[in-house]
Amino acid sequence: MEEQVQQFATVRGNITALLGESKGDGLLQKSMYIFSIGSNDIMEYLFSPLKTMTPEQFVINLTDAYAIHLKNLYSMGARKFGILSIPPIGCCPFARFVSNGTCSNETNDLASACHTSFESLMKNMSSTLEGFKYSLVNTYNMTMTVITQKIGNHKFSFSLQMPTYSTSAISLVSRGFKDVVSACCADKTPFGLSECLKGVHLCKYRDDYLFWDAFHPTEKASKLAATVVVSSQDPAFVSPINFGSLRKA
């Protein structure tokens, strides 16, 4: 995230030079800044041959680093923060392979703990930093709901206020996923672990799959997530407001 902060500083300087300090600061304060970090940090921590800290300390350290960078951005004029917490990466095809076909509880527990910690951080920053606004997305709950209930059946539906133009998003919800375990674009092993490169196996119907490769979601899954992030009124998925409301705040 340090690299992103440095890039923001460069962009801020360019905007200020073009518009002047007053107009530049106004534009920066009205803009939204979206962050999705932590998954790689968890993987690197869990698969490190030498763990130098406990899981609890890892969560604290990651949250502290997050806080430093967000405060640096705030000091440069950022005010609206859209935060996507860490999904249940213990259920991605790679993690399932390592865990003999099941979701890795150790990995998922860390992801869930990070969300709880991020939530406390966001509440603290919004109460202590004037003008600080945020929307925190619980991607853990969102993804686990898809995995355990396969969106599209009649037992579950997102609490959404759908935009009138979002008929495609409604269609995505109704169609559901047939495979929430393996990768669409990978080798022919049970879960698909190779990189999605030319020559590897490609599933026939990519919209049936939650995962595109060993780590990442398909386009369909991303569209569904975007709809929830922007429009959901369910605090189990996004709080205290959704991205649509944050944009207007």
Tab-separated table of C-alpha atoms in Angstrom:
chain	number	residue	atom	x	y	z
A	1	MET	CA	0.000	0.000	0.000
A	2	GLU	CA	2.992	2.286	0.465
A	3	GLU	CA	3.405	2.416	-3.304
A	4	GLN	CA	-0.207	3.571	-3.702
A	5	VAL	CA	0.329	6.330	-1.149
A	6	GLN	CA	3.364	7.551	-3.075
A	7	GLN	CA	1.372	7.481	-6.317
A	8	PHE	CA	-1.392	9.472	-4.652
A	9	ALA	CA	1.135	12.087	-3.556
A	10	THR	CA	2.311	12.411	-7.153
A	11	VAL	CA	-1.244	12.680	-8.471
A	12	ARG	CA	-2.098	15.246	-5.800
A	13	GLY	CA	0.866	17.353	-6.862
A	14	ASN	CA	-0.180	17.200	-10.514
A	15	ILE	CA	-3.798	18.122	-9.758
A	16	THR	CA	-2.748	21.013	-7.545
A	17	ALA	CA	-0.414	22.283	-10.242
A	18	LEU	CA	-3.214	22.195	-12.824
A	19	LEU	CA	-6.158	23.476	-10.769
A	20	GLY	CA	-4.531	25.392	-7.962
A	21	GLU	CA	-4.403	24.327	-4.338
A	22	SER	CA	-7.980	25.258	-3.399
A	23	LYS	CA	-9.732	23.573	-6.340
A	24	GLY	CA	-7.316	20.664	-6.256
A	25	ASP	CA	-7.989	19.965	-2.585
A	26	GLY	CA	-11.727	20.209	-3.211
A	27	LEU	CA	-11.549	17.617	-5.975
A	28	LEU	CA	-9.489	15.254	-3.826
A	29	GLN	CA	-11.932	15.532	-0.933
A	30	LYS	CA	-14.910	14.716	-3.156
A	31	SER	CA	-13.235	11.696	-4.752
A	32	MET	CA	-13.524	8.079	-3.541
A	33	TYR	CA	-10.497	5.935	-2.760
A	34	ILE	CA	-11.029	2.190	-2.931
A	35	PHE	CA	-8.713	-0.326	-1.291
A	36	SER	CA	-8.540	-4.100	-1.369
A	37	ILE	CA	-5.450	-5.431	0.373
A	38	GLY	CA	-4.396	-8.154	2.782
A	39	SER	CA	-4.942	-11.428	0.898
A	40	ASN	CA	-1.336	-11.709	-0.260
A	41	ASP	CA	-0.120	-10.737	3.211
A	42	ILE	CA	-2.051	-13.636	4.751
A	43	MET	CA	-0.773	-16.120	2.182
A	44	GLU	CA	2.808	-14.993	2.633
A	45	TYR	CA	2.472	-15.212	6.408
A	46	LEU	CA	0.909	-18.686	6.441
A	47	PHE	CA	3.307	-20.186	3.916
A	48	SER	CA	6.416	-18.586	5.374
A	49	PRO	CA	8.803	-21.284	6.648
A	50	LEU	CA	9.679	-19.100	9.647
A	51	LYS	CA	6.769	-17.425	11.414
A	52	THR	CA	8.080	-14.629	13.616
A	53	MET	CA	4.705	-13.679	15.132
A	54	THR	CA	1.440	-15.179	16.320
A	55	PRO	CA	-1.719	-14.895	14.202
A	56	GLU	CA	-3.038	-12.317	16.661
A	57	GLN	CA	0.077	-10.195	16.296
A	58	PHE	CA	-0.076	-10.540	12.524
A	59	VAL	CA	-3.593	-9.049	12.497
A	60	ILE	CA	-2.480	-6.204	14.764
A	61	ASN	CA	0.556	-5.439	12.604
A	62	LEU	CA	-1.441	-5.508	9.368
A	63	THR	CA	-4.091	-3.202	10.851
A	64	ASP	CA	-1.457	-0.807	12.190
A	65	ALA	CA	0.191	-0.613	8.760
A	66	TYR	CA	-3.204	0.007	7.179
A	67	ALA	CA	-3.872	2.814	9.652
A	68	ILE	CA	-0.568	4.539	8.897
A	69	HIS	CA	-1.186	4.580	5.151
A	70	LEU	CA	-4.826	5.693	5.444
A	71	LYS	CA	-3.810	8.543	7.732
A	72	ASN	CA	-1.119	9.576	5.263
A	73	LEU	CA	-3.734	9.702	2.512
A	74	TYR	CA	-6.080	11.654	4.778
A	75	SER	CA	-3.331	14.181	5.480
A	76	MET	CA	-3.013	14.735	1.714
A	77	GLY	CA	-6.717	15.429	1.270
A	78	ALA	CA	-8.467	12.067	0.891
A	79	ARG	CA	-11.773	11.868	2.788
A	80	LYS	CA	-13.903	9.073	1.298
A	81	PHE	CA	-12.563	5.559	1.732
A	82	GLY	CA	-14.097	2.414	0.252
A	83	ILE	CA	-12.546	-0.586	1.990
A	84	LEU	CA	-12.925	-4.164	0.779
A	85	SER	CA	-11.833	-6.496	3.542
A	86	ILE	CA	-10.258	-9.898	2.934
A	87	PRO	CA	-12.443	-12.658	1.413
A	88	PRO	CA	-12.345	-16.281	2.622
A	89	ILE	CA	-9.204	-17.038	0.660
A	90	GLY	CA	-9.020	-20.348	2.487
A	91	CYS	CA	-11.731	-21.527	0.072
A	92	CYS	CA	-9.963	-20.598	-3.164
A	93	PRO	CA	-8.873	-23.558	-5.335
A	94	PHE	CA	-5.232	-23.269	-4.261
A	95	ALA	CA	-6.085	-23.336	-0.544
A	96	ARG	CA	-8.494	-26.232	-1.048
A	97	PHE	CA	-5.743	-28.207	-2.742
A	98	VAL	CA	-3.423	-27.645	0.226
A	99	SER	CA	-6.236	-28.573	2.653
A	100	ASN	CA	-7.193	-31.808	0.878
A	101	GLY	CA	-10.333	-30.460	-0.720
A	102	THR	CA	-11.827	-28.468	2.142
A	103	CYS	CA	-11.580	-24.785	2.980
A	104	SER	CA	-8.580	-23.909	5.117
A	105	ASN	CA	-9.955	-22.866	8.509
A	106	GLU	CA	-6.645	-21.343	9.534
A	107	THR	CA	-6.603	-19.076	6.500
A	108	ASN	CA	-10.260	-18.130	6.792
A	109	ASP	CA	-9.987	-17.407	10.500
A	110	LEU	CA	-7.243	-14.889	9.765
A	111	ALA	CA	-9.316	-13.248	7.029
A	112	SER	CA	-12.314	-12.967	9.344
A	113	ALA	CA	-10.191	-11.590	12.181
A	114	CYS	CA	-8.770	-8.954	9.852
A	115	HIS	CA	-12.270	-7.757	8.966
A	116	THR	CA	-13.140	-7.356	12.643
A	117	SER	CA	-9.927	-5.433	13.202
A	118	PHE	CA	-10.448	-3.236	10.117
A	119	GLU	CA	-13.982	-2.477	11.312
A	120	SER	CA	-12.677	-1.191	14.656
A	121	LEU	CA	-10.048	0.859	12.846
A	122	MET	CA	-12.588	2.487	10.522
A	123	LYS	CA	-14.915	3.384	13.397
A	124	ASN	CA	-12.031	4.925	15.312
A	125	MET	CA	-10.766	6.940	12.361
A	126	SER	CA	-14.236	8.246	11.478
A	127	SER	CA	-14.721	9.437	15.052
A	128	THR	CA	-11.320	11.101	15.392
A	129	LEU	CA	-10.613	12.498	11.922
A	130	GLU	CA	-12.860	15.332	10.804
A	131	GLY	CA	-14.644	14.625	7.519
A	132	PHE	CA	-13.429	11.017	7.349
A	133	LYS	CA	-16.113	8.864	5.667
A	134	TYR	CA	-15.957	5.197	4.835
A	135	SER	CA	-17.768	2.154	3.519
A	136	LEU	CA	-16.467	-1.217	4.694
A	137	VAL	CA	-17.332	-4.242	2.571
A	138	ASN	CA	-17.453	-7.611	4.288
A	139	THR	CA	-16.224	-9.665	1.356
A	140	TYR	CA	-15.828	-12.599	3.726
A	141	ASN	CA	-19.576	-12.811	4.364
A	142	MET	CA	-20.404	-12.104	0.739
A	143	THR	CA	-18.202	-14.872	-0.628
A	144	MET	CA	-19.087	-17.450	2.027
A	145	THR	CA	-22.760	-16.859	1.288
A	146	VAL	CA	-22.115	-17.667	-2.366
A	147	ILE	CA	-20.065	-20.743	-1.480
A	148	THR	CA	-22.452	-22.204	1.073
A	149	GLN	CA	-25.744	-21.374	-0.612
A	150	LYS	CA	-24.849	-20.914	-4.290
A	151	ILE	CA	-26.698	-17.727	-5.143
A	152	GLY	CA	-29.545	-18.408	-7.491
A	153	ASN	CA	-31.487	-20.983	-5.493
A	154	HIS	CA	-34.702	-20.006	-3.755
A	155	LYS	CA	-33.312	-20.107	-0.225
A	156	PHE	CA	-31.374	-16.873	-0.376
A	157	SER	CA	-31.396	-13.426	-1.908
A	158	PHE	CA	-29.306	-10.327	-1.329
A	159	SER	CA	-30.960	-7.341	0.334
A	160	LEU	CA	-30.464	-4.961	-2.566
A	161	GLN	CA	-31.926	-1.746	-3.796
A	162	MET	CA	-31.320	-2.468	-7.468
A	163	PRO	CA	-30.845	0.497	-9.820
A	164	THR	CA	-33.541	0.523	-12.489
A	165	TYR	CA	-30.945	-0.095	-15.195
A	166	SER	CA	-29.392	-3.104	-13.471
A	167	THR	CA	-31.397	-5.880	-15.142
A	168	SER	CA	-28.160	-7.691	-15.953
A	169	ALA	CA	-27.220	-7.738	-12.280
A	170	ILE	CA	-30.604	-9.211	-11.376
A	171	SER	CA	-30.052	-11.863	-14.035
A	172	LEU	CA	-26.656	-12.678	-12.539
A	173	VAL	CA	-28.215	-13.278	-9.130
A	174	SER	CA	-30.955	-15.512	-10.507
A	175	ARG	CA	-28.651	-17.738	-12.540
A	176	GLY	CA	-26.368	-18.775	-9.701
A	177	PHE	CA	-23.115	-20.748	-9.779
A	178	LYS	CA	-22.743	-24.459	-10.418
A	179	ASP	CA	-19.111	-24.741	-9.323
A	180	VAL	CA	-17.840	-22.800	-6.303
A	181	VAL	CA	-14.805	-25.033	-5.723
A	182	SER	CA	-12.591	-25.363	-8.799
A	183	ALA	CA	-11.057	-22.955	-11.299
A	184	CYS	CA	-12.423	-22.332	-14.783
A	185	CYS	CA	-9.100	-21.557	-16.438
A	186	ALA	CA	-6.352	-23.876	-15.246
A	187	ASP	CA	-5.022	-27.406	-15.624
A	188	LYS	CA	-7.235	-30.479	-15.304
A	189	THR	CA	-6.307	-31.290	-11.710
A	190	PRO	CA	-9.278	-31.482	-9.293
A	191	PHE	CA	-9.074	-27.798	-8.409
A	192	GLY	CA	-6.983	-26.298	-11.184
A	193	LEU	CA	-3.683	-24.937	-9.925
A	194	SER	CA	-1.767	-23.803	-12.986
A	195	GLU	CA	-1.695	-20.213	-14.175
A	196	CYS	CA	-4.362	-19.196	-16.661
A	197	LEU	CA	-2.099	-19.124	-19.704
A	198	LYS	CA	-2.488	-20.041	-23.355
A	199	GLY	CA	-2.876	-23.777	-23.771
A	200	VAL	CA	-4.382	-24.656	-20.372
A	201	HIS	CA	-7.845	-26.129	-19.963
A	202	LEU	CA	-10.740	-23.664	-20.163
A	203	CYS	CA	-14.154	-24.580	-18.804
A	204	LYS	CA	-17.036	-24.570	-21.284
A	205	TYR	CA	-19.299	-22.170	-19.358
A	206	ARG	CA	-17.319	-19.645	-17.332
A	207	ASP	CA	-20.482	-18.153	-15.803
A	208	ASP	CA	-21.017	-21.441	-13.970
A	209	TYR	CA	-17.840	-20.865	-11.949
A	210	LEU	CA	-17.078	-18.715	-8.928
A	211	PHE	CA	-13.320	-18.900	-9.493
A	212	TRP	CA	-11.546	-17.986	-12.712
A	213	ASP	CA	-8.142	-19.325	-11.666
A	214	ALA	CA	-6.548	-20.690	-8.492
A	215	PHE	CA	-7.029	-17.405	-6.628
A	216	HIS	CA	-9.303	-14.936	-8.449
A	217	PRO	CA	-13.074	-14.710	-9.071
A	218	THR	CA	-14.718	-14.869	-12.473
A	219	GLU	CA	-16.142	-11.818	-14.222
A	220	LYS	CA	-19.642	-12.916	-13.226
A	221	ALA	CA	-18.657	-13.136	-9.557
A	222	SER	CA	-17.010	-9.712	-9.747
A	223	LYS	CA	-20.118	-8.157	-11.302
A	224	LEU	CA	-22.293	-9.631	-8.585
A	225	ALA	CA	-19.915	-8.338	-5.906
A	226	ALA	CA	-19.922	-4.884	-7.488
A	227	THR	CA	-23.721	-4.800	-7.419
A	228	VAL	CA	-23.746	-5.677	-3.723
A	229	VAL	CA	-21.001	-3.169	-2.903
A	230	VAL	CA	-22.800	-0.312	-4.625
A	231	SER	CA	-26.412	-1.090	-3.768
A	232	SER	CA	-26.801	-3.429	-0.788
A	233	GLN	CA	-28.562	-2.184	2.345
A	234	ASP	CA	-27.561	-5.286	4.312
A	235	PRO	CA	-25.044	-4.487	7.099
A	236	ALA	CA	-23.842	-8.082	6.928
A	237	PHE	CA	-22.274	-7.212	3.580
A	238	VAL	CA	-21.464	-3.487	3.710
A	239	SER	CA	-21.512	-0.896	6.498
A	240	PRO	CA	-22.229	1.743	7.640
A	241	ILE	CA	-23.211	2.750	4.084
A	242	ASN	CA	-22.680	1.265	0.648
A	243	PHE	CA	-20.389	2.625	-2.048
A	244	GLY	CA	-23.281	4.298	-3.831
A	245	SER	CA	-24.117	6.317	-0.727
A	246	LEU	CA	-20.457	7.022	0.000
A	247	ARG	CA	-20.022	8.530	-3.458
A	248	LYS	CA	-22.830	10.978	-2.748
A	249	ALA	CA	-21.780	11.743	0.836
